[in-house]
XYZ file of N, CA and C in Angstrom:
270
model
N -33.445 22.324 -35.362
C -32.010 22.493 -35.449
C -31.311 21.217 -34.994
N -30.240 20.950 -35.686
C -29.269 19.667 -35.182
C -28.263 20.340 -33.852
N -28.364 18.949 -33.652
C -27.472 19.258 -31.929
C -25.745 19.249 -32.586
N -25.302 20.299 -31.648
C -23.872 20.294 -32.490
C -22.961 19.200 -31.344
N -23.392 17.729 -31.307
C -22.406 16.796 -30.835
C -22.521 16.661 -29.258
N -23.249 16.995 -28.434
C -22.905 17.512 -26.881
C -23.185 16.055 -26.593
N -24.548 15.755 -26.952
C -24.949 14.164 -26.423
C -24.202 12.899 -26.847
N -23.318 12.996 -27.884
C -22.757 12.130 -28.427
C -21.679 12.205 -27.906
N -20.988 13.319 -27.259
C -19.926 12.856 -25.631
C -20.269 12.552 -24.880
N -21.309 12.752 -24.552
C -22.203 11.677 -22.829
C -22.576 11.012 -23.583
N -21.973 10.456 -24.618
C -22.908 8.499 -24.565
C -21.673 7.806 -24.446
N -20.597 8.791 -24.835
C -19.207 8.286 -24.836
C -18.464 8.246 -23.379
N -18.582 8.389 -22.657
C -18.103 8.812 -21.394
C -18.177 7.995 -20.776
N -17.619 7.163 -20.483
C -17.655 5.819 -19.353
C -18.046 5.976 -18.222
N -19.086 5.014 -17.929
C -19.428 5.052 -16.401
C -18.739 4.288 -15.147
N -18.521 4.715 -14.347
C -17.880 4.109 -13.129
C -18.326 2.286 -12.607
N -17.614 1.835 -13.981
C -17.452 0.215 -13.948
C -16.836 -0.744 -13.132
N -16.743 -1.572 -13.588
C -15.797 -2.678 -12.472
C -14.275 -1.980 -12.902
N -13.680 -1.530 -13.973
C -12.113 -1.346 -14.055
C -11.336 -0.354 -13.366
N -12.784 0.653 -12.858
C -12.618 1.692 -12.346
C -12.727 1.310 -11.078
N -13.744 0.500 -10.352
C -13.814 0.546 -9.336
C -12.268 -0.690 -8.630
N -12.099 -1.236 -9.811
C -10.834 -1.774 -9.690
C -9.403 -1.105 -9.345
N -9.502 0.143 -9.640
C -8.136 0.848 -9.940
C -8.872 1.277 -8.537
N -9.898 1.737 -8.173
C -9.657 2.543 -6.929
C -9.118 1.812 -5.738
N -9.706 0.432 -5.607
C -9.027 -0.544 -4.628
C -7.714 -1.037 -4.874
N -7.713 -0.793 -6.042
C -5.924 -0.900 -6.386
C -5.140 0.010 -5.529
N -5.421 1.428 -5.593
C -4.641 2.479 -4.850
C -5.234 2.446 -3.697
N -6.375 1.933 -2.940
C -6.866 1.885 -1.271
C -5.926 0.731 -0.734
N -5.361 -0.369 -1.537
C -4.952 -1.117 -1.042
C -3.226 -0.834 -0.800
N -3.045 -0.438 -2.174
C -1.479 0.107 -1.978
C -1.379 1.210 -0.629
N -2.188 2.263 -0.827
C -1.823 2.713 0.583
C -1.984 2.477 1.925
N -2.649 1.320 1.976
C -2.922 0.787 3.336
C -1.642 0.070 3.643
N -1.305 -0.713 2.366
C 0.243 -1.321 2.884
C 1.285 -0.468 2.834
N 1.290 0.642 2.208
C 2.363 1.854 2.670
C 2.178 2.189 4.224
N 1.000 2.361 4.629
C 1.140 3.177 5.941
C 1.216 1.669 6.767
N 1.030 0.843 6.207
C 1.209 -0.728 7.628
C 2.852 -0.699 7.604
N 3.795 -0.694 6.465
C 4.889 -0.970 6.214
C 5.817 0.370 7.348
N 5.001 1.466 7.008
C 5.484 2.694 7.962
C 5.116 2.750 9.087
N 4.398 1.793 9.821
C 4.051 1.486 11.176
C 5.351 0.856 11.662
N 4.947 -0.444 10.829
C 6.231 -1.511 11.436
C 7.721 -1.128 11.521
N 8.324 -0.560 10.670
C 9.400 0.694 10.389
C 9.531 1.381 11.596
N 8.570 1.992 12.250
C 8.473 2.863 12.775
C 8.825 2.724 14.368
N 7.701 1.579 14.618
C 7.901 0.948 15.841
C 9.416 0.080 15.869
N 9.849 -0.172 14.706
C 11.198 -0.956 15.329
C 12.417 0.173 15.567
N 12.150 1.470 14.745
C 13.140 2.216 15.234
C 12.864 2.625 16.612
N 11.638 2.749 16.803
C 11.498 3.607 18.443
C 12.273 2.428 19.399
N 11.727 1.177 18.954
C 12.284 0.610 20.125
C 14.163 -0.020 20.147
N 14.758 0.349 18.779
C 15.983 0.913 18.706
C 16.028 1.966 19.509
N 15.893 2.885 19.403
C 15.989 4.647 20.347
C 15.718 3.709 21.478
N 14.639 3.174 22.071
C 14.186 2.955 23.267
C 15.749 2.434 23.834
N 16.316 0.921 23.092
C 17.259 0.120 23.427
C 18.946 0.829 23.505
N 18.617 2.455 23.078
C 19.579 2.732 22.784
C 19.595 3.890 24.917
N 18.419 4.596 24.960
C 18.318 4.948 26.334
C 17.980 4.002 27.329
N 17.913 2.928 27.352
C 17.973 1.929 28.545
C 18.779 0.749 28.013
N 19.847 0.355 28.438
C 20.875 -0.397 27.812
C 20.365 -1.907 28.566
N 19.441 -1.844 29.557
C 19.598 -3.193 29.936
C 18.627 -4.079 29.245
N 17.873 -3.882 27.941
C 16.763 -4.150 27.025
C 17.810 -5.198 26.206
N 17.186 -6.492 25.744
C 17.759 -7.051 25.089
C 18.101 -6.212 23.216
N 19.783 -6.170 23.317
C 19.516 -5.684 21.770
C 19.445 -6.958 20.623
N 19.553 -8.044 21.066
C 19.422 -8.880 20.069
C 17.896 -9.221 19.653
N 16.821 -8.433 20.598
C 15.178 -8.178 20.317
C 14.795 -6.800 19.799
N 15.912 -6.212 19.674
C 16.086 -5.219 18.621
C 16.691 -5.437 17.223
N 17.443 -6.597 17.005
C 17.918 -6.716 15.724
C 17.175 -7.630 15.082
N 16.158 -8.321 16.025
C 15.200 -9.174 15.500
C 13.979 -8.799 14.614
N 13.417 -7.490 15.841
C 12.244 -6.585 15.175
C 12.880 -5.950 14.186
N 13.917 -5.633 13.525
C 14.097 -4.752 12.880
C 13.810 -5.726 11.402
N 14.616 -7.336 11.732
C 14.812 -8.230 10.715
C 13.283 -8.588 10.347
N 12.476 -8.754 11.171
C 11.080 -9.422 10.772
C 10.473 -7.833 10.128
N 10.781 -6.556 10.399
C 10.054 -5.720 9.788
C 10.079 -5.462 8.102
N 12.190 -5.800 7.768
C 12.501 -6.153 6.698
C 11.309 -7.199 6.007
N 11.256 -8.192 6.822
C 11.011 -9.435 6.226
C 9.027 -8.850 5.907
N 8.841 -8.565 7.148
C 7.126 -8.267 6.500
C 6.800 -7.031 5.292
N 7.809 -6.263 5.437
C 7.933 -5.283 4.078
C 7.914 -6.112 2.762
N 8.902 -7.306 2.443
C 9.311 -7.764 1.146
C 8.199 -8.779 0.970
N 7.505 -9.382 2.334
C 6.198 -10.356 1.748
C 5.343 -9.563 1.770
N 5.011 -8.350 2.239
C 3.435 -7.295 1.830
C 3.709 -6.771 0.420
N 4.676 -6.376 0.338
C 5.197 -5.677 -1.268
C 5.040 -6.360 -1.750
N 5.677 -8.160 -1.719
C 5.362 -9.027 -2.996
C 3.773 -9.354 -3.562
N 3.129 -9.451 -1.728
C 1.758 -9.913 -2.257
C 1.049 -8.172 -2.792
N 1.076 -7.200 -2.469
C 0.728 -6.112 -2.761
C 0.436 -5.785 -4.472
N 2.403 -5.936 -4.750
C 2.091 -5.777 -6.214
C 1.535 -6.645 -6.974
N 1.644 -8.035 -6.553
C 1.038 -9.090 -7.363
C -0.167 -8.876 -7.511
N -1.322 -8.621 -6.426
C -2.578 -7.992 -6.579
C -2.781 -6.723 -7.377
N -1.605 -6.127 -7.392
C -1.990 -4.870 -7.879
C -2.210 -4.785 -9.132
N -1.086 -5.920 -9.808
C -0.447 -6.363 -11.300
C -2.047 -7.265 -11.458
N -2.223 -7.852 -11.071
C -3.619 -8.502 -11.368
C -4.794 -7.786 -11.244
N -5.021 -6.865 -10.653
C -6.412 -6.147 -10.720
C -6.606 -4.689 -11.810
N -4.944 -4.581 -12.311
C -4.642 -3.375 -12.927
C -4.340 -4.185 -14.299
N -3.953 -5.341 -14.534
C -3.876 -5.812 -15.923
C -5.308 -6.683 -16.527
N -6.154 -7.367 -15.622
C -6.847 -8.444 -15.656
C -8.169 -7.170 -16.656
């Protein structure tokens, strides 16, 4: 008897290659810089709250952390997607 097609979808079925194993470090990497970006975020608000219950804390080392957290968000995002755009188009 002829096979009605079963093996000729498992020959078709891609195996877990470099594009794949590409896309998975694509998304391990994106979320590692989501949760680094939500660290830094995080810690500059506490120590807002902090600066906000002890007034004698410098607040201009509060408007600083807040500015460098901006600032490390827009250079992790830039280098983030650029990797991402390269390992997801290449």
């Amino acid at each position: 008897m002829e096979d009605s097609g079963g093996s000729a979808a498992a020959e078709t079925t891609p195996a877990a290659g470099p594009s794949t194993l590409r896309r998975i470090l694509a998304k391990v990497v994106l979320g590692g810089s989501i949760i680094l970006l939500g660290a830094v975020g995080y810690f500059s608000i506490l120590y807002l709250a902090a600066a906000e219950v002890m007034p004698d804390l410098d607040p201009q080392l509060g408007t600083a952390l807040t500015l460098g957290a901006v600032l490390v968000g827009v250079i992790v995002g830039g280098i983030v997607g650029a990797k991402l755009k390269y390992l997801l188009l290449k």
